[in-house]
Every structure is written in C-alpha cells, then in structure tokens.
Amino acid sequence: MRYVKKDKKQEEIEERGQWGSKVEFILAVAGNVVGLGNVWRFPYLCYKNGGGAFLVPYLVFAVTCGVPLFLLETSIGQYTQEGGITCWNKICPLAVGIGYAGQLILLYSCSYYIILLSWALFYFIFSFSSHLPWASCDNIWNTDKCVSFAAKNLTLNWTRQTNSTSATTEFWERRVLSISGGIEQMGSVRWEILLCLIAMWVICYFCIWKGVKSTGKVVYFTATFPYVMLLVLLIRGLTLPGAWEGVMYYLYPEPSRLADPQVWLEAGSQIFFSYSVCVAIPTVLGSYNKYHNNCYRDCLLLCLLNSCTSMVSGFAVFSVLGFMAHQYDAPIDEVAESGPGLAFVAYPQAVAMMPLPQLWSVCFFVMIILLGLDTQFVGMEVVITSVTDLFPSVLRRARRKELFLLLFCLTCFFCQFVMVTEGGMYVLQLFDFYACSGACLIFLAVFESLTIGWIFGAERLCEIIEDMTGMYPNIIFRLCWKYITPLVSLGTFICSLVEYKPLTFNRLYVYPDWVYGLGWLLALSSILLVPGWTLGRLLTSKGSLRQRWLKLCCPDDNLPLTKKQRAEKKDMMFSCEMDDLTVKENTTEC
C-alpha cells in the first residue's frame, strides 16, 4: 500500500476543544470577572457615593442587569458552541453587529489594560530593594518639594502640606511615568516600562498559546493565588492602628446620596465592568463547556463570588487607608484614591510605613499582577476564539492559531508604543474613558436583551437552559430579558449622555478639543456597529422588507433541538406519517 503525503490544503481542521473539567471553567470565569476593578474601583466608589447606601443601586443593577446578562451570554455560548460573533449569526443574523461591537471594545481594552500590568511589574521589581525607592526623598528624581511621610520622626501635619509632594507621588509621576505637560508633548519612550511590557506580553502569549488547553491549566494558579494574597493583606490591614476607622468610613451609609443620578450611573458602570458582560467573555468561556453543564447554577455562584470579592477588597483597602489617616492625623477622604492612584500611590505609601515594607509590597503587587493577568489573557483568548470561529477553515489548522495569536500580540504591542512614552498616560486615559466606557457597554446591553427577549424569545432561551441544565430559570430572568434590563439600560445610557463631563487629567489638565473629538470617534466606532450592521443586512438582503426581516431574525436550522422541540418534531413526523397512510388506504379502496 503506497503512502500518500497530504497537501497543506488537505490538512484536517482541528477540533474546537472543551474545558478539561468543570473546575477549569469556574476558575477561568472567576479569574476574569474578579479583576483590578474589584480592588481599586469598587471600594472607592462605595465610600465616595454614600458608603453602605451605595450597595442599594449596586444590588439593583446586579439583579436587573448584571446577573441576567451574565446568564444570557453564558447560556447562548454553551448552547451554540460558538465565539462572540458567530454565536449571534446562529441566534439572530440581524444582531451580529452586537458581536462585532463587543469584540472591538475588547480589542481596545487589550490594547491598554496590559500597560497597567507593566507598571505593577515595575513596582514589583523595585519591591526587592533594600530600601523602597518611593519611601524617601533622597533620589535623583525627587524635587525640593518632596516630603517623605514614611519617615518615623514625621511631625508635620498632613493638612499643612499644601505646597509639598509626597515621595510616593514623585516616584509615580517622575520615575515611573516621567509624565509630560500634556498629550501634545509625547516625549521619549520609557524603556524600562517597555521592557516590563514585553515581559507581560510574553507571559500572556504562553498562557493561551495552546488555546483552552493551556488556559485551563494556567488558571489553577492565576485565579486562586490572588485570593491568598488578598486574605493575607486583609488580615494585615485589619491589625493596623486606625484600620477600623477606615472600615467604618467605607461602610457608613449616607442615604441622601441616593438622590444623586451620578451615584446610580457609577453603580451601573461598575456592574457592567466587573461582570464582563456585553463583550462576549461569558459567551466564549461558556462555549467550551459540555452541552449539559449546569451553567444556571454556575452563573449565580460566580456572580455572588464577584460581588463578595468586591466587598472584601473594600475591607482590605480601607483598613490600610484608615491606618494612613491615623498616621497622618488626616481625614480619610484626603488619602483615599481610586484606580491607578490607589495601586501606585496610596497603597505603596501605606506599605512604606509598615514594618517589613518589602514583604507587603511584594504581596500587594503579586496580587495586582495576577488579578490583571487573568483579565488580560482571557480577553485575548475571547478575541482569538471569536475570530477563529469566523474563519475555522483557515485558522483552525496545525500551528496557525499560534501564529495568529503571535501576530495579534505583536500588533497590539507596536500600537502601544505611544502609551509607554512620557505622554502615554494621557492616551491611556483617553482609551479608558471613551473607547471602553460604561456607556458603550450599556448601549450594547439594550440591543442584546431586546434581541434575546423579543426576537429569539425569552421563553425559548429558558427552555434551552432547562434542556441543558435540568433547571428552569426563575421568572425574574424572563421579565429582565424582555422588559427590565432593556429599560434600565436605556435609561442609564440616556442619563450618562446627559451627565457627560469632558475628560480631564488629575482634575487640572484639560485636553485639546481635537482629543475630545478623537475620544468620541473611539466611542462611536463600537456603538454605530450595531445599527450599522442591522441596516446593512436589511438593505443588501433579497426579498421584500418583511421577508428580509423574517429571514434575518430566524435562528440557524442546525442549532441543537431541546427535548421539547424533539418531542414536537417527533409528533409532527408521526402525524405526517399517519396522514400519508390514510391517503394510501383511501387510494387503495378506490
């Protein structure tokens, strides 16, 4: 028998793959949804917007939008076994623009989020110094206005330091960022940060280079170890003097703040970000499940885990901020920060005042790196999977997916050069505020819930979930998909436009007008994809408008049939056979 060598064109398409176990899916989702926002955004929003009272709008948005959308996306992924774009092509071809818009937002996110990890890696490396460089003012980057609040003999009152700058702030602004005077002055590349960025891209590449097989193994460490670090920092924080004053300040309720629309807007944005909905992350991760996995129970538990982690992170953060305020004899609202200001200024400053500062600094930045790393490489996996499912015959072959991933990483890396310059912080903030804003996600939520609730059918999705899990979803989910989620999302989107305030940096620097125009262009690039795709498909399809609408709203015929659908089909076939038999008998008698 002669051996025939296969031509490249005849290579078999590789299988899509599935999680090795249910634990891998749980850890991958948990690692993604529990990210930096839980640690540095939620606690700050909670204290800023009424303390314990903030939990009211937070829970309202979680119940009406977060959990229903999380279940919706996970279940359609598990049902269709497709990525973030092709799943909509099977569910409702008219709504594929939702998939494209979500992937574009995720692409923007992947392009800047990893910069935060490179900064954390930079701090992590310096944490092994014999003396933490952000704890003193005797470095070459420090100015005459520098004040080291970590000094043991500090007697100066915090409130009197109006013309001074802390050593931690100068390390952040002058050593790490070397920040310029504005976006018009981009300056030179920060080579040390660039090297850290390269290291993070290499780590992310090898975390997912074999697809779900490698991702499923990596998350055993990256999703669990941050919880160990969080527990260590929580225990340490609660044992510091002044810690409980910080905790009380974090939770003290101010019911009057609930009358402020901005409080509700920030609660809604936090839910959409922390639950990672509307960008197909639950969809893609769910698509690697087995058909009969109990995604209903998994989603409820994961959403609960996410919100509980946010609450616990608040205790860990504000116990340390309370300690800082106690040491400075200052109000907590003067030391509290959000976002990068918390991770790279406030917390390092507090760490420098503790015994064994290097140890606590290493613990903190390991936690930050791992929390962000999960979010980054899972986001990359979602984009790669979604594109691969669009072109399976091209990309799902030997070594091609790895090469495509390499091309993706290199493209994002070279696009990020501008973000590691002296003016890069201004560009990064522009992407964060406009391209990946909460308003963009909320806009997608409106169309996503309307598509499933009214076109595909909320009842039909409930039957699918019952077929996959053996559990019929609570009636609240049907009400949310059809009425509550689209109405709440639409109202929040409109309010966000009404309450819009132009982006500023450090509340002082105002961007040029052309930058605001660029920001709105980034935001509209994803928003307009949804109506644009819908109109494009309606105009290019054949038939009358009604025929085109019905065709484009019809799910794929190859989708799995539920138990109820199989029974109906069997009854229909039996009825047809009986009719045929009756006709034959009548013909024979004639």
mmCIF file of N, CA and C in Angstrom, residues 114-115 117-119 121-122 125 189-206 373 380 406 409-410 412-414 416-417 420:
data_model
loop_
_atom_site.group_PDB
_atom_site.id
_atom_site.type_symbol
_atom_site.label_atom_id
_atom_site.label_comp_id
_atom_site.label_asym_id
_atom_site.label_seq_id
_atom_site.Cartn_x
_atom_site.Cartn_y
_atom_site.Cartn_z
ATOM 1 N N ILE A 114 -2.940 46.033 29.539
ATOM 2 C CA ILE A 114 -1.679 45.383 29.901
ATOM 3 C C ILE A 114 -0.618 46.398 30.330
ATOM 4 N N ILE A 115 -0.813 47.668 29.957
ATOM 5 C CA ILE A 115 0.105 48.719 30.418
ATOM 6 C C ILE A 115 0.072 48.805 31.946
ATOM 7 N N LEU A 117 -0.376 46.409 33.953
ATOM 8 C CA LEU A 117 0.387 45.277 34.478
ATOM 9 C C LEU A 117 1.887 45.536 34.380
ATOM 10 N N SER A 118 2.297 46.239 33.321
ATOM 11 C CA SER A 118 3.728 46.565 33.187
ATOM 12 C C SER A 118 4.162 47.526 34.299
ATOM 13 N N TRP A 119 3.296 48.462 34.680
ATOM 14 C CA TRP A 119 3.604 49.345 35.810
ATOM 15 C C TRP A 119 3.705 48.536 37.098
ATOM 16 N N LEU A 121 4.475 45.398 37.411
ATOM 17 C CA LEU A 121 5.712 44.607 37.362
ATOM 18 C C LEU A 121 6.918 45.477 37.722
ATOM 19 N N PHE A 122 6.912 46.719 37.264
ATOM 20 C CA PHE A 122 7.988 47.657 37.578
ATOM 21 C C PHE A 122 8.072 47.869 39.093
ATOM 22 N N ILE A 125 9.393 44.683 40.889
ATOM 23 C CA ILE A 125 10.847 44.528 40.827
ATOM 24 C C ILE A 125 11.524 45.417 41.862
ATOM 25 N N VAL A 189 10.332 57.382 24.721
ATOM 26 C CA VAL A 189 9.828 56.102 25.225
ATOM 27 C C VAL A 189 10.479 55.790 26.566
ATOM 28 N N ARG A 190 9.673 55.320 27.511
ATOM 29 C CA ARG A 190 10.186 54.874 28.809
ATOM 30 C C ARG A 190 10.634 53.428 28.661
ATOM 31 N N TRP A 191 11.957 53.241 28.448
ATOM 32 C CA TRP A 191 12.472 51.934 28.052
ATOM 33 C C TRP A 191 12.292 50.878 29.141
ATOM 34 N N GLU A 192 12.389 51.259 30.382
ATOM 35 C CA GLU A 192 12.199 50.275 31.459
ATOM 36 C C GLU A 192 10.756 49.754 31.460
ATOM 37 N N ILE A 193 9.795 50.662 31.259
ATOM 38 C CA ILE A 193 8.397 50.241 31.195
ATOM 39 C C ILE A 193 8.173 49.392 29.946
ATOM 40 N N LEU A 194 8.853 49.738 28.864
ATOM 41 C CA LEU A 194 8.731 48.960 27.625
ATOM 42 C C LEU A 194 9.215 47.527 27.833
ATOM 43 N N LEU A 195 10.312 47.359 28.562
ATOM 44 C CA LEU A 195 10.819 46.007 28.845
ATOM 45 C C LEU A 195 9.828 45.221 29.712
ATOM 46 N N CYS A 196 9.231 45.903 30.679
ATOM 47 C CA CYS A 196 8.201 45.252 31.506
ATOM 48 C C CYS A 196 6.999 44.871 30.647
ATOM 49 N N LEU A 197 6.648 45.725 29.697
ATOM 50 C CA LEU A 197 5.528 45.444 28.797
ATOM 51 C C LEU A 197 5.818 44.215 27.947
ATOM 52 N N ILE A 198 7.047 44.109 27.442
ATOM 53 C CA ILE A 198 7.436 42.929 26.655
ATOM 54 C C ILE A 198 7.297 41.669 27.496
ATOM 55 N N ALA A 199 7.765 41.739 28.737
ATOM 56 C CA ALA A 199 7.674 40.574 29.638
ATOM 57 C C ALA A 199 6.223 40.152 29.844
ATOM 58 N N MET A 200 5.322 41.123 30.024
ATOM 59 C CA MET A 200 3.912 40.794 30.248
ATOM 60 C C MET A 200 3.283 40.187 28.988
ATOM 61 N N TRP A 201 3.649 40.685 27.820
ATOM 62 C CA TRP A 201 3.102 40.104 26.588
ATOM 63 C C TRP A 201 3.586 38.663 26.394
ATOM 64 N N VAL A 202 4.848 38.407 26.730
ATOM 65 C CA VAL A 202 5.379 37.034 26.612
ATOM 66 C C VAL A 202 4.620 36.098 27.541
ATOM 67 N N ILE A 203 4.382 36.546 28.775
ATOM 68 C CA ILE A 203 3.633 35.723 29.734
ATOM 69 C C ILE A 203 2.219 35.457 29.223
ATOM 70 N N CYS A 204 1.545 36.505 28.749
ATOM 71 C CA CYS A 204 0.169 36.349 28.243
ATOM 72 C C CYS A 204 0.122 35.409 27.049
ATOM 73 N N TYR A 205 1.111 35.515 26.167
ATOM 74 C CA TYR A 205 1.140 34.659 24.972
ATOM 75 C C TYR A 205 1.194 33.188 25.369
ATOM 76 N N PHE A 206 2.099 32.847 26.277
ATOM 77 C CA PHE A 206 2.257 31.435 26.630
ATOM 78 C C PHE A 206 1.146 30.935 27.552
ATOM 79 N N LEU A 373 -3.607 39.913 35.127
ATOM 80 C CA LEU A 373 -3.141 38.942 34.137
ATOM 81 C C LEU A 373 -4.284 38.061 33.659
ATOM 82 N N MET A 380 -7.834 38.269 25.639
ATOM 83 C CA MET A 380 -7.148 37.891 24.395
ATOM 84 C C MET A 380 -7.710 36.589 23.834
ATOM 85 N N LEU A 406 0.342 35.170 17.813
ATOM 86 C CA LEU A 406 1.594 35.924 17.811
ATOM 87 C C LEU A 406 1.442 37.235 17.045
ATOM 88 N N CYS A 409 -0.563 39.672 19.190
ATOM 89 C CA CYS A 409 0.236 40.235 20.277
ATOM 90 C C CYS A 409 1.205 41.295 19.753
ATOM 91 N N LEU A 410 1.869 41.002 18.634
ATOM 92 C CA LEU A 410 2.824 41.950 18.068
ATOM 93 C C LEU A 410 2.136 43.229 17.604
ATOM 94 N N CYS A 412 -0.742 44.537 18.740
ATOM 95 C CA CYS A 412 -1.121 45.316 19.925
ATOM 96 C C CYS A 412 0.099 45.959 20.568
ATOM 97 N N PHE A 413 1.198 45.210 20.613
ATOM 98 C CA PHE A 413 2.410 45.725 21.251
ATOM 99 C C PHE A 413 2.931 46.972 20.538
ATOM 100 N N PHE A 414 3.026 46.920 19.213
ATOM 101 C CA PHE A 414 3.552 48.068 18.476
ATOM 102 C C PHE A 414 2.592 49.259 18.531
ATOM 103 N N GLN A 416 1.022 50.027 21.126
ATOM 104 C CA GLN A 416 1.125 50.539 22.489
ATOM 105 C C GLN A 416 2.356 51.401 22.727
ATOM 106 N N PHE A 417 3.227 51.527 21.736
ATOM 107 C CA PHE A 417 4.437 52.320 21.924
ATOM 108 C C PHE A 417 4.110 53.725 22.406
ATOM 109 N N VAL A 420 3.697 54.106 26.239
ATOM 110 C CA VAL A 420 4.845 53.994 27.149
ATOM 111 C C VAL A 420 5.814 55.153 26.934
#
